Amino acid sequence: MNEEVSKKLELIRQTLRDSEVQGVLSRDTDWFAWATADASNTVLLTAETGVAEVLVTTEDALVLTDEIEAQRLKDEELPANFKV
């Protein structure tokens, strides 16, 4: 697992617990890159959103995408901290 990502996920989870929120979901390219330690969810460089979303809950860290992008993201972009 990526240590940087683990720290970020714990920060997010603590914020979720403190706020009594179940999870946070984002497709924004900047937030996706931050949460995944610079992985990219973009296909078009000028777009504000990408082809995948990050969902972080108090229990899981997931990347939601379509079948076409799932394997590529696993192979090329994502740290092991995330399930696809």
Protein backbone atom coordinates (compact mmCIF):
# COMPACT_ATOMS: atom_id res chain seq x y z
CA MET A 1 0.00 0.00 0.00
CA ASN A 2 1.06 3.53 -0.67
CA GLU A 3 1.94 5.26 2.63
CA GLU A 4 1.04 8.73 1.34
CA VAL A 5 -2.38 7.51 0.24
CA SER A 6 -2.90 5.69 3.55
CA LYS A 7 -2.32 8.93 5.46
CA LYS A 8 -4.69 10.84 3.19
CA LEU A 9 -7.38 8.19 3.53
CA GLU A 10 -7.09 8.28 7.31
CA LEU A 11 -7.42 12.09 7.24
CA ILE A 12 -10.55 11.80 5.09
CA ARG A 13 -12.01 9.06 7.29
CA GLN A 14 -11.38 11.03 10.47
CA THR A 15 -13.12 14.03 8.91
CA LEU A 16 -16.05 11.79 7.92
CA ARG A 17 -16.35 10.43 11.47
CA ASP A 18 -16.07 13.92 12.99
CA SER A 19 -18.75 15.21 10.61
CA GLU A 20 -20.95 12.12 10.99
CA VAL A 21 -20.97 11.72 7.22
CA GLN A 22 -21.03 8.30 5.54
CA GLY A 23 -18.71 9.08 2.63
CA VAL A 24 -17.36 11.51 0.11
CA LEU A 25 -17.55 11.15 -3.68
CA SER A 26 -15.68 13.17 -6.27
CA ARG A 27 -14.96 13.00 -9.98
CA ASP A 28 -12.95 16.24 -10.02
CA THR A 29 -9.53 15.63 -11.59
CA ASP A 30 -7.60 17.61 -8.98
CA TRP A 31 -9.23 15.84 -6.04
CA PHE A 32 -8.78 12.45 -7.73
CA ALA A 33 -5.07 13.15 -8.20
CA TRP A 34 -4.65 14.31 -4.60
CA ALA A 35 -6.49 11.35 -3.08
CA THR A 36 -4.61 8.79 -5.19
CA ALA A 37 -1.12 10.34 -4.97
CA ASP A 38 -1.14 11.69 -8.54
CA ALA A 39 -3.11 9.04 -10.40
CA SER A 40 -5.05 10.47 -13.32
CA ASN A 41 -8.70 9.94 -14.18
CA THR A 42 -8.58 12.15 -17.26
CA VAL A 43 -8.93 11.29 -20.90
CA LEU A 44 -9.43 14.85 -22.14
CA LEU A 45 -6.85 17.14 -20.56
CA THR A 46 -9.17 20.15 -20.71
CA ALA A 47 -12.00 18.48 -18.76
CA GLU A 48 -12.68 19.24 -15.09
CA THR A 49 -13.96 15.72 -14.49
CA GLY A 50 -12.54 12.39 -15.46
CA VAL A 51 -13.65 8.88 -16.35
CA ALA A 52 -13.54 7.66 -12.76
CA GLU A 53 -14.75 8.79 -9.36
CA VAL A 54 -13.24 8.31 -5.91
CA LEU A 55 -15.59 7.20 -3.15
CA VAL A 56 -14.14 7.16 0.35
CA THR A 57 -16.19 5.85 3.25
CA THR A 58 -15.18 5.10 6.81
CA GLU A 59 -14.55 1.51 5.66
CA ASP A 60 -13.56 1.55 1.99
CA ALA A 61 -11.70 3.48 -0.67
CA LEU A 62 -13.22 2.79 -4.07
CA VAL A 63 -12.74 3.98 -7.62
CA LEU A 64 -15.94 3.88 -9.63
CA THR A 65 -15.65 3.70 -13.40
CA ASP A 66 -16.88 1.75 -16.41
CA GLU A 67 -15.55 -1.63 -17.50
CA ILE A 68 -13.46 -0.14 -20.28
CA GLU A 69 -11.41 2.02 -17.91
CA ALA A 70 -11.31 -0.29 -14.88
CA GLN A 71 -8.43 -2.53 -15.94
CA ARG A 72 -6.38 0.34 -17.34
CA LEU A 73 -6.72 2.28 -14.08
CA LYS A 74 -5.72 -0.80 -12.05
CA ASP A 75 -2.71 -1.49 -14.27
CA GLU A 76 -1.47 2.03 -14.91
CA GLU A 77 -2.74 4.52 -12.35
CA LEU A 78 -4.05 3.40 -9.00
CA PRO A 79 -2.21 2.52 -5.81
CA ALA A 80 -3.25 -0.70 -4.08
CA ASN A 81 -5.17 1.28 -1.45
CA PHE A 82 -8.17 1.51 -3.78
CA LYS A 83 -10.64 -1.12 -4.94
CA VAL A 84 -12.06 -0.72 -8.45
